[in-house]
XYZ file of C-alpha atoms in Angstrom:
477
model
C 0.159 -0.391 0.090
C 2.814 2.224 0.507
C 4.299 1.772 -2.917
C 1.180 2.410 -4.308
C 0.483 5.398 -2.518
C 4.234 6.715 -3.195
C 3.349 6.554 -6.744
C 0.731 8.447 -6.977
C 1.570 11.228 -4.591
C 4.304 11.652 -6.790
C 2.516 11.657 -9.741
C 0.318 14.475 -7.998
C 3.046 16.513 -6.849
C 4.610 17.116 -10.457
C 1.713 19.965 -10.566
C 2.236 22.706 -8.601
C -1.160 23.950 -8.303
C -2.399 20.975 -6.609
C 0.643 20.947 -4.308
C 1.414 24.301 -3.430
C -2.568 25.709 -3.444
C -4.455 26.049 -0.568
C -2.405 28.443 2.565
C -1.998 25.094 4.689
C -4.516 23.453 4.378
C -3.554 20.214 4.434
C -4.786 17.847 7.055
C -8.407 19.889 7.137
C -11.450 19.191 9.081
C -13.741 17.533 6.044
C -14.132 14.276 5.375
C -13.464 14.190 1.950
C -15.617 12.610 -0.377
C -14.335 9.951 -3.471
C -10.974 10.908 -1.570
C -7.651 8.201 0.388
C -6.732 9.795 3.213
C -3.184 9.466 2.601
C -4.309 12.640 -0.268
C -6.238 15.058 1.982
C -3.344 14.536 4.458
C -0.871 15.018 2.610
C -1.982 17.018 0.088
C -2.707 20.441 -0.031
C -6.465 20.996 -1.929
C -6.835 22.183 -4.634
C -9.687 25.029 -3.389
C -12.006 26.876 -6.041
C -12.531 30.462 -4.912
C -13.842 31.893 -8.157
C -16.376 31.122 -10.813
C -16.831 32.660 -14.352
C -18.358 31.277 -16.949
C -16.281 27.569 -18.211
C -13.868 29.259 -15.826
C -13.060 28.689 -13.044
C -9.840 30.543 -9.701
C -8.043 28.541 -7.852
C -7.074 30.298 -4.155
C -3.833 31.284 -5.996
C -5.738 33.135 -8.074
C -4.886 30.607 -11.191
C -7.715 30.430 -14.143
C -8.925 27.067 -15.083
C -11.197 25.976 -18.215
C -13.624 23.460 -16.342
C -14.021 20.416 -18.610
C -16.271 18.625 -16.251
C -18.884 20.947 -15.242
C -18.935 20.931 -11.563
C -19.451 17.491 -11.588
C -21.106 16.876 -14.529
C -23.937 20.214 -13.862
C -23.233 23.624 -14.242
C -24.758 23.518 -17.808
C -25.385 26.710 -18.016
C -21.352 27.920 -16.078
C -20.779 29.760 -13.373
C -21.093 33.186 -13.457
C -24.851 33.460 -15.270
C -26.805 36.459 -13.283
C -30.640 35.365 -14.391
C -29.911 32.156 -11.850
C -28.342 34.432 -8.985
C -31.496 37.581 -9.556
C -33.912 34.274 -8.752
C -31.665 32.971 -6.016
C -31.676 36.324 -4.720
C -35.040 37.332 -4.889
C -36.511 34.578 -3.769
C -34.480 34.808 -0.162
C -35.986 37.995 0.066
C -39.428 36.996 -0.623
C -39.714 33.086 0.792
C -35.616 31.516 1.355
C -36.631 28.184 3.051
C -40.638 26.398 3.434
C -41.762 22.971 3.295
C -44.084 21.167 0.876
C -45.853 18.673 3.881
C -49.391 17.789 4.476
C -50.472 19.559 2.099
C -47.928 23.191 1.896
C -46.547 23.927 -1.154
C -44.448 27.129 -2.405
C -45.273 29.187 -5.218
C -42.133 27.953 -7.053
C -42.338 23.837 -6.224
C -45.312 24.026 -8.134
C -44.756 26.065 -11.202
C -41.198 23.805 -11.135
C -43.853 20.662 -11.180
C -45.802 21.938 -14.350
C -42.861 22.572 -15.980
C -40.832 19.623 -15.721
C -44.103 17.543 -16.521
C -44.342 19.379 -19.657
C -40.620 19.292 -20.593
C -40.352 15.648 -20.537
C -42.225 14.797 -23.499
C -40.240 11.354 -24.084
C -43.135 9.905 -22.311
C -46.536 11.583 -20.418
C -45.603 11.740 -17.153
C -48.228 12.227 -14.288
C -46.115 13.823 -11.015
C -42.956 15.047 -9.752
C -41.188 14.210 -6.398
C -38.724 16.313 -5.611
C -35.065 15.798 -3.670
C -31.613 17.191 -3.225
C -29.944 15.491 -5.116
C -29.480 12.306 -7.300
C -29.042 10.081 -4.914
C -32.329 10.553 -2.641
C -34.154 9.844 -6.470
C -32.316 6.819 -6.549
C -33.266 6.189 -2.751
C -36.425 7.417 -3.842
C -36.778 5.147 -7.022
C -37.642 1.785 -4.470
C -39.890 3.409 -1.687
C -41.987 4.170 -4.924
C -41.959 1.572 -6.704
C -42.107 -0.837 -3.296
C -45.170 1.320 -2.317
C -47.344 0.998 -5.223
C -46.683 -3.113 -5.580
C -47.792 -3.349 -2.054
C -50.575 -1.853 -3.083
C -51.284 -3.798 -5.922
C -50.613 -6.768 -3.463
C -48.026 -8.207 -4.972
C -45.739 -8.148 -1.430
C -42.741 -10.397 -3.102
C -42.348 -8.445 -6.647
C -38.530 -5.856 -4.513
C -35.744 -6.812 -6.722
C -33.982 -4.051 -8.599
C -31.736 -4.805 -11.617
C -29.406 -2.867 -12.629
C -26.210 -2.549 -15.087
C -22.372 -3.029 -13.863
C -20.815 -0.473 -13.633
C -23.725 1.919 -13.881
C -23.967 5.132 -10.881
C -26.417 6.223 -8.872
C -25.649 7.379 -5.797
C -24.204 7.501 -2.470
C -27.089 6.467 -0.278
C -27.249 3.128 0.753
C -29.748 1.918 -1.473
C -28.424 4.512 -3.589
C -24.813 3.060 -3.287
C -26.048 -0.673 -3.865
C -28.654 0.743 -7.204
C -24.937 1.504 -8.466
C -22.958 -1.535 -10.306
C -19.649 -0.435 -9.515
C -17.168 -2.412 -7.121
C -15.297 -0.122 -5.543
C -18.441 1.052 -4.222
C -19.236 -1.946 -1.709
C -16.317 -2.198 -0.271
C -16.441 -2.119 3.026
C -19.910 -0.588 3.384
C -20.973 -4.346 3.731
C -22.806 -3.372 0.850
C -25.028 -3.856 -1.437
C -28.160 -4.943 -0.273
C -29.541 -8.266 -0.968
C -32.252 -6.905 -3.400
C -30.137 -5.498 -5.705
C -28.934 -7.554 -9.086
C -26.156 -6.990 -11.657
C -26.479 -8.098 -15.229
C -24.044 -7.414 -18.027
C -23.087 -3.639 -18.629
C -23.607 -2.802 -21.908
C -19.371 -2.077 -22.908
C -19.315 -3.225 -26.604
C -15.970 -2.727 -26.960
C -14.236 -4.112 -24.008
C -17.086 -7.075 -23.782
C -17.904 -8.409 -27.405
C -16.496 -11.232 -28.758
C -15.231 -12.187 -31.285
C -17.087 -11.496 -34.489
C -19.345 -9.947 -33.215
C -21.579 -6.876 -34.084
C -22.811 -4.243 -31.850
C -27.029 -5.722 -32.685
C -26.311 -9.512 -31.855
C -24.164 -7.360 -28.837
C -27.362 -6.626 -28.075
C -29.048 -9.534 -28.352
C -27.055 -11.437 -26.636
C -27.431 -9.006 -23.284
C -31.385 -8.560 -23.639
C -31.377 -12.703 -23.707
C -29.146 -13.072 -20.610
C -30.755 -10.488 -18.720
C -34.662 -12.420 -19.539
C -32.446 -15.420 -18.347
C -31.526 -13.777 -14.958
C -35.394 -12.930 -14.314
C -36.546 -16.113 -15.261
C -33.791 -17.684 -12.387
C -35.378 -14.805 -9.890
C -38.666 -15.514 -11.242
C -40.430 -12.217 -13.156
C -42.780 -12.304 -10.477
C -39.880 -10.832 -7.700
C -38.410 -8.404 -10.083
C -39.904 -4.910 -9.553
C -37.774 -2.903 -11.902
C -35.283 -2.288 -13.937
C -33.249 1.668 -14.117
C -29.909 2.461 -16.436
C -29.100 5.356 -16.755
C -29.418 7.125 -21.315
C -25.018 6.166 -20.994
C -23.469 4.965 -18.047
C -21.677 8.098 -16.954
C -19.101 7.822 -13.653
C -19.018 4.163 -14.692
C -16.478 5.785 -17.412
C -18.852 7.258 -19.953
C -19.902 3.658 -22.016
C -23.013 4.700 -25.175
C -25.920 1.641 -25.739
C -24.378 0.014 -28.080
C -27.106 -0.809 -31.379
C -30.278 -1.891 -30.383
C -30.291 -1.860 -26.748
C -33.019 -0.566 -25.388
C -34.762 -1.079 -27.987
C -34.669 -5.378 -26.944
C -33.623 -4.757 -22.858
C -38.011 -2.386 -22.816
C -39.284 -5.617 -25.002
C -37.941 -8.173 -21.852
C -38.787 -6.010 -19.242
C -42.302 -5.521 -20.831
C -43.171 -8.329 -21.364
C -42.003 -9.282 -17.467
C -44.152 -6.335 -15.958
C -41.042 -5.368 -15.076
C -40.884 -1.332 -14.216
C -38.044 0.685 -16.513
C -36.673 3.825 -14.084
C -34.519 5.818 -16.637
C -31.595 6.907 -14.413
C -30.815 10.907 -16.523
C -29.071 13.278 -13.532
C -26.490 13.066 -15.859
C -27.823 12.703 -19.162
C -30.381 14.783 -18.797
C -30.642 18.552 -20.279
C -28.836 18.289 -22.944
C -25.725 16.794 -22.132
C -26.318 14.689 -25.531
C -27.764 16.416 -28.157
C -31.399 15.986 -26.545
C -32.960 17.809 -23.942
C -32.961 13.734 -22.261
C -31.065 10.820 -22.733
C -34.794 8.706 -23.585
C -34.998 11.176 -27.022
C -31.633 10.365 -27.878
C -31.667 6.838 -27.759
C -36.087 5.253 -27.336
C -36.418 5.075 -23.783
C -39.887 4.734 -22.687
C -39.520 4.709 -19.109
C -41.985 4.624 -16.090
C -39.962 6.393 -13.761
C -37.296 8.919 -13.871
C -34.687 10.537 -11.796
C -33.039 13.793 -12.822
C -30.652 16.808 -10.482
C -27.474 17.713 -11.689
C -28.179 20.085 -14.918
C -31.623 20.445 -13.602
C -30.200 23.737 -11.344
C -27.022 24.439 -12.964
C -25.086 23.130 -10.031
C -26.609 26.432 -8.690
C -28.535 24.722 -5.104
C -29.163 21.520 -4.627
C -32.308 19.871 -6.180
C -33.673 16.746 -7.547
C -37.016 15.437 -8.551
C -38.604 11.835 -9.283
C -41.214 12.509 -12.005
C -43.725 9.285 -11.960
C -46.327 8.321 -15.024
C -49.646 9.368 -14.391
C -50.381 5.112 -14.047
C -47.999 4.903 -10.597
C -49.012 8.026 -8.890
C -52.619 7.219 -8.682
C -51.514 4.098 -7.575
C -49.716 5.333 -4.449
C -52.016 8.621 -4.112
C -55.397 6.124 -3.836
C -52.786 3.576 -1.925
C -52.299 6.630 0.843
C -55.569 7.263 1.459
C -55.972 4.055 2.749
C -52.791 4.176 4.985
C -54.211 8.100 6.140
C -51.169 9.568 4.512
C -48.077 9.536 2.098
C -45.522 9.274 4.525
C -42.594 9.586 2.573
C -40.709 12.813 2.355
C -37.996 15.422 3.293
C -37.675 18.599 4.298
C -35.873 20.070 1.648
C -38.167 18.140 -0.637
C -39.508 21.462 -2.997
C -36.851 23.654 -1.365
C -38.409 27.304 -3.138
C -34.961 29.147 -4.018
C -33.976 25.627 -6.033
C -37.134 25.495 -7.353
C -36.101 29.623 -8.799
C -33.736 28.421 -9.633
C -33.816 25.326 -11.161
C -37.146 27.181 -12.514
C -35.280 29.792 -14.622
C -32.744 27.540 -15.533
C -35.536 25.141 -17.924
C -36.821 28.685 -19.090
C -32.862 29.588 -20.281
C -32.665 26.574 -22.048
C -35.084 26.756 -24.716
C -35.157 30.089 -24.652
C -30.796 29.071 -25.857
C -31.985 26.805 -27.448
C -29.095 23.761 -25.501
C -30.206 21.862 -27.439
C -29.469 22.360 -30.633
C -26.705 24.071 -29.570
C -25.467 20.930 -28.198
C -25.906 19.974 -31.540
C -24.138 21.803 -32.966
C -20.456 22.293 -30.939
C -20.862 18.048 -30.456
C -18.983 17.048 -33.265
C -16.071 18.761 -33.663
C -15.506 17.867 -29.739
C -16.207 14.544 -30.114
C -13.953 14.444 -33.825
C -11.202 16.939 -32.049
C -10.533 14.008 -28.898
C -11.755 11.132 -31.374
C -8.611 12.697 -33.144
C -6.384 10.827 -30.821
C -7.056 7.609 -30.937
C -4.093 6.353 -32.580
C -2.044 7.197 -29.592
C -1.078 3.336 -28.163
C -1.964 4.337 -24.823
C -5.064 5.137 -25.837
C -7.393 2.081 -25.836
C -10.547 3.810 -26.572
C -12.340 6.928 -26.863
C -16.298 6.857 -26.700
C -19.426 8.863 -25.815
C -21.946 11.560 -27.429
C -22.823 15.523 -27.443
C -20.539 17.066 -24.932
C -19.644 13.956 -23.016
C -16.323 12.131 -24.102
C -14.234 8.990 -22.266
C -10.972 8.797 -22.565
C -10.049 4.851 -21.341
C -5.428 5.146 -21.804
C -5.012 0.588 -22.014
C -1.900 -1.347 -23.475
C -1.442 -2.654 -26.403
C -5.446 -0.676 -26.832
C -6.318 -3.624 -25.712
C -9.438 -3.614 -23.107
C -7.556 -6.710 -21.880
C -4.173 -4.932 -20.659
C -5.193 -1.998 -18.503
C -2.230 -0.575 -16.976
C -0.664 -0.912 -13.630
C -3.574 1.048 -11.294
C 0.050 2.163 -9.450
C 1.516 3.907 -12.125
C -1.583 6.629 -12.367
C -1.226 7.101 -15.741
C -5.356 8.816 -15.685
C -3.962 10.937 -12.878
C -0.776 12.228 -14.244
C -2.584 13.015 -17.431
C -5.423 15.109 -15.299
C -2.781 17.013 -13.416
C -0.644 17.838 -17.122
C -4.575 19.200 -17.820
C -4.374 21.182 -14.738
C -0.328 22.458 -15.471
C -2.130 23.751 -19.151
C -5.714 25.665 -16.928
C -7.890 22.424 -17.437
C -9.379 20.314 -15.218
C -11.081 16.595 -16.503
C -12.297 13.365 -14.089
C -10.122 10.908 -13.349
C -11.244 7.405 -12.976
C -7.974 4.810 -12.510
C -7.142 4.823 -16.402
C -11.149 6.634 -17.763
C -11.017 10.339 -18.194
C -13.427 11.651 -18.556
C -14.645 15.240 -20.832
C -18.296 17.088 -20.165
C -17.497 20.310 -20.197
C -20.397 23.445 -19.939
C -22.945 23.838 -22.702
C -22.260 27.234 -23.040
C -18.880 26.286 -23.902
C -17.949 28.214 -27.566
C -15.895 26.420 -30.270
C -13.176 28.061 -29.700
C -13.338 26.848 -26.110
C -13.362 23.242 -27.643
C -10.330 24.337 -29.718
C -8.939 25.102 -26.170
C -9.636 21.487 -24.825
C -8.356 19.223 -27.618
C -5.633 21.433 -27.407
C -4.393 21.628 -23.620
C -5.623 17.416 -24.338
C -3.264 17.287 -27.162
C -0.005 18.128 -24.787
C -1.518 16.286 -21.369
C -1.330 13.238 -23.166
C 1.728 13.281 -25.289
C 3.283 14.008 -21.591
C 1.836 11.456 -20.141
C 2.785 9.354 -23.270
C 6.214 9.897 -22.220
C 5.899 9.050 -18.948
C 4.380 5.662 -19.812
C 7.276 5.137 -21.303
C 9.560 6.280 -18.825
C 7.805 3.689 -16.461
C 7.667 0.336 -19.213
C 11.543 1.377 -19.178
C 11.444 1.273 -15.127
C 9.729 -2.145 -15.192
C 12.078 -3.791 -17.608
C-alpha cells in the first residue's frame, strides 16, 4: 500500500497548483468525498474560490477551464446572472418553506408543471422533489415497493441494474450502483439488488459479434436472470441512458429496444436515471429522447439547477401516481418526504434554468458544437496508450490501456489517468480522472474557441502522458 501511495503522490506533486495552492489546508477538517486519506493528509486541496462562465479560479488566482462542469452539472457556467437574481429574489421573499401536509411554495408548483411539460419521451403524471440524484434514486425504490404493495404484489421487490452503473451513494442508491469500489467496506450491495451485464461493446463483445448481436445477447442474459429469480420477484430495471461515472459508456445499437421488450413481457418497471444525461448533455433534452426509452419513472438532478442549488426530482407515470395516491388514502397519508423537498430557492433557480435552456435553444447549441468536440478528441485514438475514446454530445471519455486492448490495463499504481489530469491542470484545464479513464463533460455554454482550447490541452497532456508511460515501462524492465 505504501508503494501505491508513493506512486500516486509523486504523480500529483508534479502539479504545482495541487501542492502549493491552499495556504496551509493540508490535513484539513473535512472528510472529503471520494478522496483517499493519504491525499487529504499529505496534499493541499485544490481550493476553488471563484467561477466565471466555463472557468474557475483557485485560491492563488490560477484560471482553469472546467471541462467537467463541476460534477457534470454547471451546464450554464458559473456566473449566470439570471440564476443569481432568481435565487436572490426568492431569498428575499420566502427563503424556506416545506412541502409536507399539502403545503407548497409557488416556485415548487410552477416547477413541477414546467418539468412535466418538458419531459416528452412519454407522459408523466407527478413530480417528487429531492435534494439531489442519490435521494431521487433512493426514493425510486420506496415508490416502487409502495406501488407493488398497493397492488398486492409483496414479493415483487428486486431491482436489476447494470454493472459499472452509478446511481448515488445512499445505502440504497449505492447498492443500485454497479461499481464494486462503492460497495467495499460498506457491506453493500443489499440483497434485493441484482446486477446484469454492462453494455460496453468494446470491452465485452465476442469475436466477430456485431453491436446488434451483442445487444441481443445481453437482452437474452437479462431475461435468463429474470426467469432464474422469478418475474414475480423483479420490480424494476434501472439504467442511465449513457453510463456516466462508470466510464462514459453509450449503449450499443438496438440495446434499449431489446431491453424494453423483455421488461414489458415480464411486467417490470423501467426507471431512467437521467441525472447526468438530462437537459441537453447528449444533444437531446433527455437521454430518453436520444435512445427511444419510454420509462415508467425518471430521476433527474445536476443540470436541473445548473448546479447552483441542490435539487433533484423523480418523475412518476400517471398510472403509478394514481396507485400511490389511492394507497396513501387507505394508509392515512403518503409517509415519505424530505425537509428540503421542493425548497423554494432551489425551485426558483431550477425554473429559471429550464427557461434559459429553452430560450437559448441549448439542445440545438449542443448539436452544433458536439461534432467538432467529438471529432477533435477522437482524432487522438491512434495514440499507443489509448484503448478507446467514446461518447456522444458534449460528453466523452478516454480509456488508457496498453496495446490498445481492453484486457491490458495499465497498472493502477502507475496512475496514468491521474498523471494526465495533472498535466491538464498544468495547462489550465480540469478533467475527471478515474483510474485509467478520464472524462470531459464541459458546460453547455462553451464556445467553439473554448472547444479548440480543450482539444489543444488534451493533446499536450496526452503527449506528456505517453512519455511518462514510456518511462514507467523502461523502469519495469
